[in-house]
XYZ file of C-alpha atoms in Angstrom:
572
model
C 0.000 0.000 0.000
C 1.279 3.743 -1.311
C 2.083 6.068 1.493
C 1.614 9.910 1.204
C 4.877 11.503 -0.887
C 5.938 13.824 2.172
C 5.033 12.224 5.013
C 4.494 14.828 8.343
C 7.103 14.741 10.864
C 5.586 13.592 13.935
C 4.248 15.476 16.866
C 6.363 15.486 19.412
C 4.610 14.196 22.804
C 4.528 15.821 25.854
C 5.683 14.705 28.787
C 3.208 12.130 30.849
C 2.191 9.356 33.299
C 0.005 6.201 33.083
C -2.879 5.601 35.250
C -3.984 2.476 33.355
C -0.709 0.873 31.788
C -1.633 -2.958 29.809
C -4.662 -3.402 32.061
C -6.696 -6.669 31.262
C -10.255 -5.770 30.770
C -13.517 -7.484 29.642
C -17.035 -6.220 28.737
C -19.465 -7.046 31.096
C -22.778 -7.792 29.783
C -25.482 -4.824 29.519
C -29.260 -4.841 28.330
C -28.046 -3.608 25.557
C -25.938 -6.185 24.162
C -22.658 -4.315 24.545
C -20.278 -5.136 27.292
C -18.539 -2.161 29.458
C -15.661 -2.136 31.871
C -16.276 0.223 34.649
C -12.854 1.901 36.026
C -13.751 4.188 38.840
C -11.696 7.154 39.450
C -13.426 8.793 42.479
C -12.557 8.261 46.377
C -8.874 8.334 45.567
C -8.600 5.815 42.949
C -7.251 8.630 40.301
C -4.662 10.151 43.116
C -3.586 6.299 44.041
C -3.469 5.448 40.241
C -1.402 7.721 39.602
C 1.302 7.116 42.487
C 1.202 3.603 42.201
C 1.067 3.438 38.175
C 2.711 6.827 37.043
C 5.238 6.924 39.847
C 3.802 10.815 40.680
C 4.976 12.040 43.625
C 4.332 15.706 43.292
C 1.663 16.887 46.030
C 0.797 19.659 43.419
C -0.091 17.479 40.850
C -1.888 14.995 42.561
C -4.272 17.812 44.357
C -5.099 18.881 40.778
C -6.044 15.707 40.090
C -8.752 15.701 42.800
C -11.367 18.468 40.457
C -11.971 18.574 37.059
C -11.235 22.249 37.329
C -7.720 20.833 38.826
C -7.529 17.820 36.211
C -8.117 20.461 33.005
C -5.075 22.836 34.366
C -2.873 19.703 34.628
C -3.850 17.718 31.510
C -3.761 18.683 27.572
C -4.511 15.050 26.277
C -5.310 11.568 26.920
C -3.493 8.452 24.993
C -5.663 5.171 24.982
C -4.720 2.584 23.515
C -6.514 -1.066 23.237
C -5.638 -4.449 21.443
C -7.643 -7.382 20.878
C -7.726 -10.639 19.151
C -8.845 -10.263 15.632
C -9.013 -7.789 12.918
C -11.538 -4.543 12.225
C -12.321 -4.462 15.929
C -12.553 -1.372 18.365
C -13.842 0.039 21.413
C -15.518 3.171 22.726
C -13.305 4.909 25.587
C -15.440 6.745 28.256
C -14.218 9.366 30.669
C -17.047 10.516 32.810
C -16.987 13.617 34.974
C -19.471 13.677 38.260
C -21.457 16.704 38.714
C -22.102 18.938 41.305
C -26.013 18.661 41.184
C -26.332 15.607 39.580
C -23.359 13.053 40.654
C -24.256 11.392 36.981
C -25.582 13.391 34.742
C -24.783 16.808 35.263
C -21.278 16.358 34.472
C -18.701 16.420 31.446
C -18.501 12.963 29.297
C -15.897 12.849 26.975
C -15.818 10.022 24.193
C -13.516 8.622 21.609
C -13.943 5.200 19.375
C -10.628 3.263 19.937
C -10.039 1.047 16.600
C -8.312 -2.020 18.873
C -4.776 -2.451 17.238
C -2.841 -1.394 19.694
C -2.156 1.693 18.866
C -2.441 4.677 20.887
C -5.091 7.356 19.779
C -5.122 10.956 21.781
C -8.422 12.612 22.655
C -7.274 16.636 23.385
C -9.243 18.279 25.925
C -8.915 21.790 24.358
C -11.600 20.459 21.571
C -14.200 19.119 24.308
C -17.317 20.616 25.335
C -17.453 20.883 28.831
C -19.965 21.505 31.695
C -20.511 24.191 33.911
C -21.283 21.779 36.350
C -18.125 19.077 36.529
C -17.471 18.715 39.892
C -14.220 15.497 39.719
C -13.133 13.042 37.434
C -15.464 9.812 38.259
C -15.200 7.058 36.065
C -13.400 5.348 32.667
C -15.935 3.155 30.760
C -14.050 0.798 27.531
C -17.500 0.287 25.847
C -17.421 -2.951 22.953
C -19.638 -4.757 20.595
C -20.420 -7.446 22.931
C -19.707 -8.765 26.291
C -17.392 -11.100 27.139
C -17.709 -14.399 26.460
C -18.472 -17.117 29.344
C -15.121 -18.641 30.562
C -12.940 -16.509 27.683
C -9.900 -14.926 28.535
C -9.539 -10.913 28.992
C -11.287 -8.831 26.146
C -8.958 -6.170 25.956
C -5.308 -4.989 26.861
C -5.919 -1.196 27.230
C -3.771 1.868 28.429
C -4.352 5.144 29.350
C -1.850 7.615 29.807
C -2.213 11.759 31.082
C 0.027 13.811 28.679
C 0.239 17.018 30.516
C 0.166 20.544 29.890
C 3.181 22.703 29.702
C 4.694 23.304 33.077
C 4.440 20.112 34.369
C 6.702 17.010 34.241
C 6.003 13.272 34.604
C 8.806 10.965 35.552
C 10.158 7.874 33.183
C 7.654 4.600 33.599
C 9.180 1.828 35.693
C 10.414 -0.845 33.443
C 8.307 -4.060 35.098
C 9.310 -7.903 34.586
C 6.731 -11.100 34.319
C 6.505 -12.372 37.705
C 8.419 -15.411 38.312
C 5.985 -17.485 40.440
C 8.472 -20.667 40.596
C 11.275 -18.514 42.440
C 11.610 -18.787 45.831
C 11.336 -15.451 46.695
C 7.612 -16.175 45.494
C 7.728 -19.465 47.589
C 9.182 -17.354 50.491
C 6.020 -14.728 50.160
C 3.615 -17.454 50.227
C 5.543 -18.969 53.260
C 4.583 -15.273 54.850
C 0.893 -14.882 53.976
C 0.186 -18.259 56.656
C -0.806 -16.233 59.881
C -1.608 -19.415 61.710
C -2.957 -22.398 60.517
C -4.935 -23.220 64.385
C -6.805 -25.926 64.838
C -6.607 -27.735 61.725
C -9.194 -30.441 62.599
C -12.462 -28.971 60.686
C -10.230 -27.994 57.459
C -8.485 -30.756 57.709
C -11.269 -33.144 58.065
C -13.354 -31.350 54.959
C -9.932 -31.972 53.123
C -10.031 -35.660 53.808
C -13.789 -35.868 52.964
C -13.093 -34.171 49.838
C -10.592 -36.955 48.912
C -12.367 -39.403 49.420
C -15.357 -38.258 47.248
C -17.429 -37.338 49.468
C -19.525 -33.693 48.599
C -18.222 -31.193 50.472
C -18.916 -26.984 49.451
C -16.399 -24.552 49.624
C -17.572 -20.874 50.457
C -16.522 -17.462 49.915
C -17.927 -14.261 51.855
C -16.516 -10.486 51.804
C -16.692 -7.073 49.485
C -16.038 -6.259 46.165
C -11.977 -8.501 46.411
C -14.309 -11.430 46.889
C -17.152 -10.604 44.088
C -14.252 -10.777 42.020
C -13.140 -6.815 41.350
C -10.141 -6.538 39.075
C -10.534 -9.823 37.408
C -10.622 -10.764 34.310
C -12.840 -11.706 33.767
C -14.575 -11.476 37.164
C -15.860 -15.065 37.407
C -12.768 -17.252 36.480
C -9.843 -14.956 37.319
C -10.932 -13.892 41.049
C -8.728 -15.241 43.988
C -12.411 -17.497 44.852
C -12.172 -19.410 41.769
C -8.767 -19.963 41.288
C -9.032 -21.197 45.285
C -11.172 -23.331 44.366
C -9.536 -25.010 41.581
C -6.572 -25.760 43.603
C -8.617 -27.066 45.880
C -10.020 -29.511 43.391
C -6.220 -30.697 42.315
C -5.273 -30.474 45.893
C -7.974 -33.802 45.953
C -7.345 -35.286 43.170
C -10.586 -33.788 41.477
C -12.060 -32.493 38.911
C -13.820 -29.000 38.787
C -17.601 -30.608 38.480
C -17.141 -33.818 40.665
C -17.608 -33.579 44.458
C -16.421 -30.230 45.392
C -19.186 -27.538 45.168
C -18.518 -23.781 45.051
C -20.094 -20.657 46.374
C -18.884 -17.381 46.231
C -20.778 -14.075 47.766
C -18.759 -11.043 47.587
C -20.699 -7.715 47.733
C -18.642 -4.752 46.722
C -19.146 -1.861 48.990
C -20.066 -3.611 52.397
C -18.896 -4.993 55.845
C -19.544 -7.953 57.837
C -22.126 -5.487 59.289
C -24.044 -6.746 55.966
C -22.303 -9.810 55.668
C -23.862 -11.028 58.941
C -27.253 -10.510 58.034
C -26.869 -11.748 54.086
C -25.103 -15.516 55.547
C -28.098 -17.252 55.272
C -29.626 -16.707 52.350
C -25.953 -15.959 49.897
C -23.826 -18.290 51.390
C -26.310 -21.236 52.742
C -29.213 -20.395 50.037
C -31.745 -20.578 53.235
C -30.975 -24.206 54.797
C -30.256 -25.590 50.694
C -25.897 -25.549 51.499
C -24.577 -26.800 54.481
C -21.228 -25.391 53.720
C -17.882 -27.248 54.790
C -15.062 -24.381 54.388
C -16.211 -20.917 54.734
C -13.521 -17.748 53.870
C -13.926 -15.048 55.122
C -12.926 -11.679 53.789
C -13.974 -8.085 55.145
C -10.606 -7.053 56.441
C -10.430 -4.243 53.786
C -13.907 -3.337 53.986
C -15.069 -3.246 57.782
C -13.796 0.629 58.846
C -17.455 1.516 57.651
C -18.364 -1.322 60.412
C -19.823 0.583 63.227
C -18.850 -1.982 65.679
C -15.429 -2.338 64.818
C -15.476 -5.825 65.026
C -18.488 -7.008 67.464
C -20.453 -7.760 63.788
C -17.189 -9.245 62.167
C -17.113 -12.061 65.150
C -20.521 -12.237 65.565
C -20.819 -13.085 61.493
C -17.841 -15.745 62.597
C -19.286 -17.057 65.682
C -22.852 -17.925 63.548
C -20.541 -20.171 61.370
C -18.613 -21.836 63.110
C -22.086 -22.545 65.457
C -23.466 -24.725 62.393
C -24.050 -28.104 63.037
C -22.109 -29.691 60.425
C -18.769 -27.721 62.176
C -17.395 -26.175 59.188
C -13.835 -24.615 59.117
C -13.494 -21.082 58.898
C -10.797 -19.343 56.973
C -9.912 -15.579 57.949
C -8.562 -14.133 54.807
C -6.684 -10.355 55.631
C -6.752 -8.772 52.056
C -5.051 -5.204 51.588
C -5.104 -1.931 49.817
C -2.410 -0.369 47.735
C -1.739 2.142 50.585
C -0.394 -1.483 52.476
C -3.459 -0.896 54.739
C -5.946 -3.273 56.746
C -7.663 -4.300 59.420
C -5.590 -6.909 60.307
C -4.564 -5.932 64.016
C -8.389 -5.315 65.007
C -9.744 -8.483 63.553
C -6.856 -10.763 63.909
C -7.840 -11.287 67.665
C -10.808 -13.182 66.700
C -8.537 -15.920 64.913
C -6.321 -16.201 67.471
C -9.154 -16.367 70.154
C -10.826 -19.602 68.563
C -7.597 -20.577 67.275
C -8.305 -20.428 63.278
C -6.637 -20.534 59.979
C -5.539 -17.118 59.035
C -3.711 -15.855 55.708
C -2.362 -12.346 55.138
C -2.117 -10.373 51.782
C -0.535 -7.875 53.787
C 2.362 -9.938 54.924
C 2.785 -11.813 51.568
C 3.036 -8.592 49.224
C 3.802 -5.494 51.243
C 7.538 -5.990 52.447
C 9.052 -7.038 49.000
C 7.142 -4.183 47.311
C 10.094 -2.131 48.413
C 12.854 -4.041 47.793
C 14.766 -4.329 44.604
C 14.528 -6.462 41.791
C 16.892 -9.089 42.153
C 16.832 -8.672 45.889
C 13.318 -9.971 46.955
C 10.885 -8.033 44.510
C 8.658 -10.779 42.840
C 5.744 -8.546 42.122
C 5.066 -4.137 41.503
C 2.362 -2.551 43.007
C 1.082 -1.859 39.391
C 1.360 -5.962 38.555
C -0.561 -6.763 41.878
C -3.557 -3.387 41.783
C -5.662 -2.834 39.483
C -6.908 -0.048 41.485
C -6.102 1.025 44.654
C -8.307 -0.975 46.245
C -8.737 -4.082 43.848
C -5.967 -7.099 42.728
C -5.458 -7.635 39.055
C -5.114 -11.492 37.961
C -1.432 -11.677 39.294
C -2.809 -9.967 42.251
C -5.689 -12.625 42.852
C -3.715 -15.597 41.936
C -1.667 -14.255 44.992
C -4.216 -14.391 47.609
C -5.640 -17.682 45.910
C -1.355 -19.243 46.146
C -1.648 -17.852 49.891
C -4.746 -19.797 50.690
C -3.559 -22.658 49.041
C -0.374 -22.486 50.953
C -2.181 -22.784 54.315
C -4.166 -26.026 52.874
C -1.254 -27.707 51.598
C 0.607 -27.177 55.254
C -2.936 -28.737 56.639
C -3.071 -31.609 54.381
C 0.860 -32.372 55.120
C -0.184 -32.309 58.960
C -1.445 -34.698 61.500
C -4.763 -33.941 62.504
C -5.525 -31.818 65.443
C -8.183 -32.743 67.716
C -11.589 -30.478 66.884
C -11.929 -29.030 70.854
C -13.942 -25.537 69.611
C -16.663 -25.683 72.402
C -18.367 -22.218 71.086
C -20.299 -21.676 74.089
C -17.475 -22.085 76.298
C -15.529 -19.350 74.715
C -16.321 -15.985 75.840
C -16.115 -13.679 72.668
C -13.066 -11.041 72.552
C -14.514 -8.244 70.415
C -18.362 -9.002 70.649
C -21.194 -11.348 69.506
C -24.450 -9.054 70.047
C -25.282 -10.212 66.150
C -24.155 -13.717 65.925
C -28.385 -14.365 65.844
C -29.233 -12.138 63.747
C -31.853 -13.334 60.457
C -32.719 -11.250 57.255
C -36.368 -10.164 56.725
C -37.489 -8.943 53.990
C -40.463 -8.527 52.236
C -40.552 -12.156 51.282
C -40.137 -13.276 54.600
C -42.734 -14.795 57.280
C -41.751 -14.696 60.801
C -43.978 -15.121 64.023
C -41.390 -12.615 65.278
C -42.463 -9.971 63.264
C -46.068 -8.222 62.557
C -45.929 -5.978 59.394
C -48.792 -2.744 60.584
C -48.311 -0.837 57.783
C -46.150 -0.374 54.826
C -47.527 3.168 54.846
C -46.476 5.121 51.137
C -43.417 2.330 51.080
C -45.247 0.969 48.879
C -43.481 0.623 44.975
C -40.528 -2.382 44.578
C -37.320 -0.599 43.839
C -35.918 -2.643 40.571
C -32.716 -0.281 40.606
C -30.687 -2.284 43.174
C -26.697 -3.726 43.528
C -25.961 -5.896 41.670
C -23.290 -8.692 41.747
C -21.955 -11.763 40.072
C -22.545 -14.046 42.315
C -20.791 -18.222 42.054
C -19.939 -18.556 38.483
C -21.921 -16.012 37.081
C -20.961 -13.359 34.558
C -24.507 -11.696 34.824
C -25.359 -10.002 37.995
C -27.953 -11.236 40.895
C -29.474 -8.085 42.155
C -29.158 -7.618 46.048
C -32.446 -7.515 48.146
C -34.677 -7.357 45.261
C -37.964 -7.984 48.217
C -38.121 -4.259 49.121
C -39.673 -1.331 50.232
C -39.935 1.519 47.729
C -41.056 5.246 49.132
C -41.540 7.281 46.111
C -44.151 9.989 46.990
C -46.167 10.638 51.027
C -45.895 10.985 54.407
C -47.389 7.953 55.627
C -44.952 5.876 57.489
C -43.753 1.773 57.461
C -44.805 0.833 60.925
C -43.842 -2.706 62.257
C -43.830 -4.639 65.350
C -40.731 -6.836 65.899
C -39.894 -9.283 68.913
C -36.065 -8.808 69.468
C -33.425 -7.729 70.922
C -31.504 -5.370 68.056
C -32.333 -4.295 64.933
C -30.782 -3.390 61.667
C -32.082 -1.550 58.793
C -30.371 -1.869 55.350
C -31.597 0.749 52.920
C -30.626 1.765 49.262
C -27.267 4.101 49.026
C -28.007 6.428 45.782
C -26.408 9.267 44.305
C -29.331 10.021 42.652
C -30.866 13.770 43.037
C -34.209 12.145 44.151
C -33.609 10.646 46.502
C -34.493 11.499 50.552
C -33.412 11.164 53.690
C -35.367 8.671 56.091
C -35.380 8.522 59.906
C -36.205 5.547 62.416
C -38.194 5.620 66.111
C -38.767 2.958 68.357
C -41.129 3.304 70.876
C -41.589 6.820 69.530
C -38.081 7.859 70.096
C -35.781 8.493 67.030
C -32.993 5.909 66.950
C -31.522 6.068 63.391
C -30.979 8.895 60.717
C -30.605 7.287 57.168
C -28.969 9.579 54.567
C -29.087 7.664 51.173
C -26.365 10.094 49.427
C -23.580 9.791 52.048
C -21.589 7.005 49.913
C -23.068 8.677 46.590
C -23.312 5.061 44.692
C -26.194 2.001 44.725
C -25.454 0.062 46.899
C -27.029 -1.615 50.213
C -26.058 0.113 53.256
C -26.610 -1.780 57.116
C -27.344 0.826 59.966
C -28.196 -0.512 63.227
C -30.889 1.130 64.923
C -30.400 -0.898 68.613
C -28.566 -3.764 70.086
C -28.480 -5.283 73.273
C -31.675 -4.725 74.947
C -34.570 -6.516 76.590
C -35.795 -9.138 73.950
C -39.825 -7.865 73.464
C -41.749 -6.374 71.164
C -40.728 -3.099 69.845
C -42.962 -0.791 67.277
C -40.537 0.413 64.878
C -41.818 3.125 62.588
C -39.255 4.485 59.434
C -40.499 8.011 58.311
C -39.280 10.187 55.371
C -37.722 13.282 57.402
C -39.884 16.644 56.903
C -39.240 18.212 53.948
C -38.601 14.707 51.645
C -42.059 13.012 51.410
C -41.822 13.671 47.841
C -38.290 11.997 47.297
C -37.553 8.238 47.430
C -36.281 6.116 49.390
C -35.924 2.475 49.499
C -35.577 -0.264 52.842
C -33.983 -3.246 51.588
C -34.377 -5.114 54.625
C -33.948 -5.790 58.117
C -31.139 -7.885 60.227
C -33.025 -9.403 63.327
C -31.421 -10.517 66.442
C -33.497 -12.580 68.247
C-alpha cells in the first residue's frame, strides 16, 4: 500500500504518566448487548493510580487531580490505547466527569472510538465541550460490541496515559518484569501470607472428605476482592475461583465432581451486611450446608460501626453450624499497604483459626529491589487502589492454598472448639441475627403498615454471584417510598435491629429517619456514599428481647423523594 509523498514529521509528545498501563479488561454484559468495563476514578482511585502506576509524587499534581477544574489545568490530552484478538475491531473509551447537582448526569462525558490495534489514539481536551457543572473526574468506561464471552480470557489490553500541559513534568515509567511465580522469593512470600494455621481439625477433616469423594462446598464471603473486582474476567480470574480449583487438584478432582462452590462477595459492604446476608448468599436458606467458609472483610469493615463485634458475631454464627465447618480468615489489603488486620486478627487467634495475610505476603518485597526480593510491583498486583489484578488474585488464591497444603501435610488436630465455652473477645451481640425482607414470614415480626413504602425498587446492587458473569441483584424484596408521608410501621420481637436501605447518588432521593417506641434511633442519609449500593445501619442492640414498634419516616421536607428499605437484620 502507497504512502503519502511527504510524510508529516511527527508530533512530538509531551511529557506524561500512566494511570492504566496494559490493564486486562472485559465487557461485562449490559441490556443492551454491549459489554462495558467500569474503572472508577473517584474516592482516591485517580490520586492512588497515579502514584502507584505513574510513579507521581508531586503533592501539586496529585491535588489537581482531585477536580476537574484541577484535572483540566494539569492535563492537555489523553493516549488510549486497546488491542484485541482479531481484525476490524474497536472500542468506545469513556471518561465521565461527576457533577455537582447531579453526581451522573450533570457532568462532562468525553468520548472517543478506539479502533483495537494497539495503537495509541489521543483525545485533546482543548476540543471538548465541557460543563458548567463538573465537579471530579469519576469514572473510565471501555464500551465494545459485545460482552465477554463465558469462561474466555480478557477482552482487551488497554492503556491510558495523562500527557500534561506545559509546566508540568512526569517521571520515566518503571520498566516491570513477568513475575516469576516458581522462584523462591515467590515461595518465600507465600511462606509469609500463613498467619496461623490453628486448629486444623475442621479444614483438615473437609480436606479428607473431599478426597475421598465425598460432597463437600467450599464458600466465599466479603466485598467487592471477593465478588471478584479486578478480574478478568470477574468469574474465572478472582482469587475465589482460582481457590477453588486448587482445591479440586489439591484432591485429586475435577472442577464438576464432588467439590461444590459458592462465592458471595458484595462490593461496597462490611460484615455489618455480611452477617445478616449468611443465610440466604452463602447457605441459600438451609439448601448448602457449607464445609469451608472464607472469610474476607478485612479491607472493607472501617465503615463497620462496631469495629469488630459484627465481624465475630458473622464468625461465631458459622462456626455454630451443626455440620462444624472450618473457617478461613482471609486479611486482604489496599495499595496504601493498609488493613484491618490488628483489630480483627484477635478473633482468629481467640478460637484458634486458619488465618492468611495479603498484607504480609506482598507489602515488604514491594520495596525491595529487583533481584533482591521483589517478585511482584504494586502496578502488577492493583488494578486499582483498592482491587488485585489477575497476578494480584492468583496471589491471595497461592496464599490460601499455601495454608491447605501445610494442613493436608499435617497430623490432625483434635476439633476441641466448644463455642459456648468461649467468651467472645470483640463481641457477639449479632451472631443471631436473620434477614427479613419482604418475602419473609416470621412469628417474630407483625408488618402494621407499609404506609407510602409501597413501589418495589428494581434499581438495586448488583453482583456476580458463584460462576456467574450476569449479575444477581441484592435484596430485590423491598420497600420503595416514592411519593407521602405515611410511614412503614412494624412490630418486631427482638433484641436489636438493623435496617439496610438503598445508598443512591441520585438527586431524588431522601433522607429517612427511624423511632422505636416513639423515640428516634436512626438517621438514614441515602447520598452519604453517593453510589447504589445496600447500606446496614443498626438502629439498637443489646436490649430486653420484646416487642418493639418500629416506625421508618421520610424526614420533613422529603415526602416527595424516594427512598428504598432493603431489609432488616433481626437478632433474636
Amino acid at each position: 500500500m502507497a504512502g503519502p509523498k511527504a510524510p508529516k514529521d511527527p508530533t512530538q509528545k509531551r511529557q506524561g504518566f500512566y494511570i492504566m498501563r496494559n490493564k486486562q479488561v472485559s465487557g461485562l454484559p449490559q441490556p443492551d448487548g454491549t459489554g462495558v468495563q467500569f474503572i472508577f476514578l473517584n474516592d482516591g482511585r485517580m490520586l492512588s493510580s497515579a502514584k502507584i502506576v505513574g510513579n507521581i509524587t508531586d503533592d501539586e499534581m496529585l491535588e489537581l487531580l482531585s477536580t476537574t477544574e484541577g484535572f483540566r489545568r494539569l492535563v492537555h490530552s489523553i493516549g488510549v490505547s486497546v488491542e484485541m484478538d482479531g481484525a476490524d475491531k474497536k472500542a468506545e473509551f469513556v471518561f465521565q466527569m461527576y457533577g455537582k447537582a447531579d453526581l451522573y448526569g450533570s457532568g462532562t462525558t468525553l468520548h472517543m472510538e478506539v479502533p483495537a490495534d494497539g495503537m495509541e489514539y489521543m483525545l485533546n481536551l482543548s476540543e471538548c465541550d465541557w460543563s458548567d457543572d463538573d465537579d471530579i473526574p469519576g469514572q473510565i468506561r471501555f464500551v465494545f460490541d459485545e460482552p465477554q464471552k463465558d469462561g474466555a480470557g480478557a477482552q482487551a489490553l488497554v492503556s491510558v496515559k495523562l500527557y500534561l500541559n506545559d509546566g508540568f513534568s512526569a517521571p520515566e515509567p518503571e520498566e516491570e518484569e513477568n513475575v516469576d511465580f516458581a522462584c523462591d522469593s515467590y515461595q518465600e512470600m507465600l511462606r509469609k501470607s500463613v498467619v496461623q494455621t490453628g486448629n486444623n481439625a475442621r479444614l483438615k477433616a473437609a480436606i479428607e472428605r473431599a478426597k475421598r469423594g465425598e460432597d463437600i462446598t467450599i464458600a466465599f464471603i466479603g466485598g467487592s476482592i471477593t465478588q471478584g473486582a479486578g478480574a478478568v474476567p470477574i468469574n474465572s480470574k478472582c482469587y475465589a475461583w482460582q481457590t477453588f480449583e486448587g482445591l479440586c487438584r489439591l484432591a485429586g478432582k475435577g472442577v464438576d465432581e464432588n467439590i461444590h462452590y459458592v462465592k458471595a462477595g458484595v462490593g461496597g459492604t462490611p460484615s455489618e451486611l455480611g452477617m445478616i446476608r449468611y443465610g440466604r448468599d452463602v447457605c441459600r436458606d438451609g439448601a448448602v450446608k457449607p464445609d469451608i467458609v472464607i472469610v474476607e472483610f478485612a479491607v472493607n469493615d472501617e465503615g463497620d460501626e462496631t469495629k469488630g463485634v459484627c465481624y465475630e458475631s458473622l464468625v461465631r454464627k458459622i462456626l455454630a453450624a451443626e455440620n462444624r465447618p472450618a473457617v478461613i480468615l482471609l486479611f486482604a489489603v489496599f495499595a496504601n499497604d493498609w488493613n484491618l488486620q490488628e483489630r480483627l486478627g484477635v478473633v482468629g487467634e481467640r478460637y484458634h483459626l486458619p488465618m492468611v495475610s495479603t498484607r504480609d505476603c506482598v507489602v515488604e518485597q514491594f520495596y525491595k529491589k529487583a533481584g533482591e526480593g521483589k517478585v511482584v510491583t504494586k502496578n502488577q498486583f492493583f488494578y486499582d487502589c483498592y482491587h488485585p489484578t489477575n497476578i494480584g488474585h492468583r496471589i491471595m488464591a497461592d496464599g490460601l492454598l499455601a495454608l491447605m497444603r501445610e494442613v493436608d501435610q499435617s497430623p490432625m488436630d483434635e476439633d476441641t472448639l466448644d463455642l459456648a465455652s468461649v467468651q467472645a473477645v470483640i463481641g457477639d451481640a449479632f451472631e443471631h441475627v436473620w434477614l427479613y425482607d419482604r418475602n419473609s414470614e416470621a412469628d417474630a415480626v407483625k408488618i402494621l403498615s407499609v404506609g407510602d413504602f409501597t413501589e418495589t425498587d428494581e434499581e438495586l446492587q448488583g453482583v456476580e454471584m458463584n460462576r456467574d458473569l450476569t449479575q444477581t441483584k441484592e435484596f430485590p424484596y423491598n420497600w420503595k417510598h416514592v411519593k407521602g408521608a405515611e410511614p412503614f410501621v412494624m412490630d418486631v420481637c427482638c433484641t436489636g435491629l438493623v435496617m439496610v436501605n438503598k445508598d443512591s447518588g441520585a438527586p431524588d432521593a431522601g433522607c429517612a429517619e427511624v423511632f422505636v417506641d416513639g423515640e428516634k434511633v436512626l438517621f438514614a442519609d441515602p447520598k452519604v456514599n453517593g453510589w447504589t449500593h445496600c447500606n446496614p445501619l443498626i438502629c439498637f442492640q443489646d436490649r430486653e428481647r420484646r416487642t418493639w414498634r418500629v416506625e421508618v419516616r421520610m424526614q420533613p421536607g422529603d415526602e416527595d423523594k424516594e427512598f428504598t428499605i432493603l431489609g432488616f437484620g433481626i437478632v433474636s
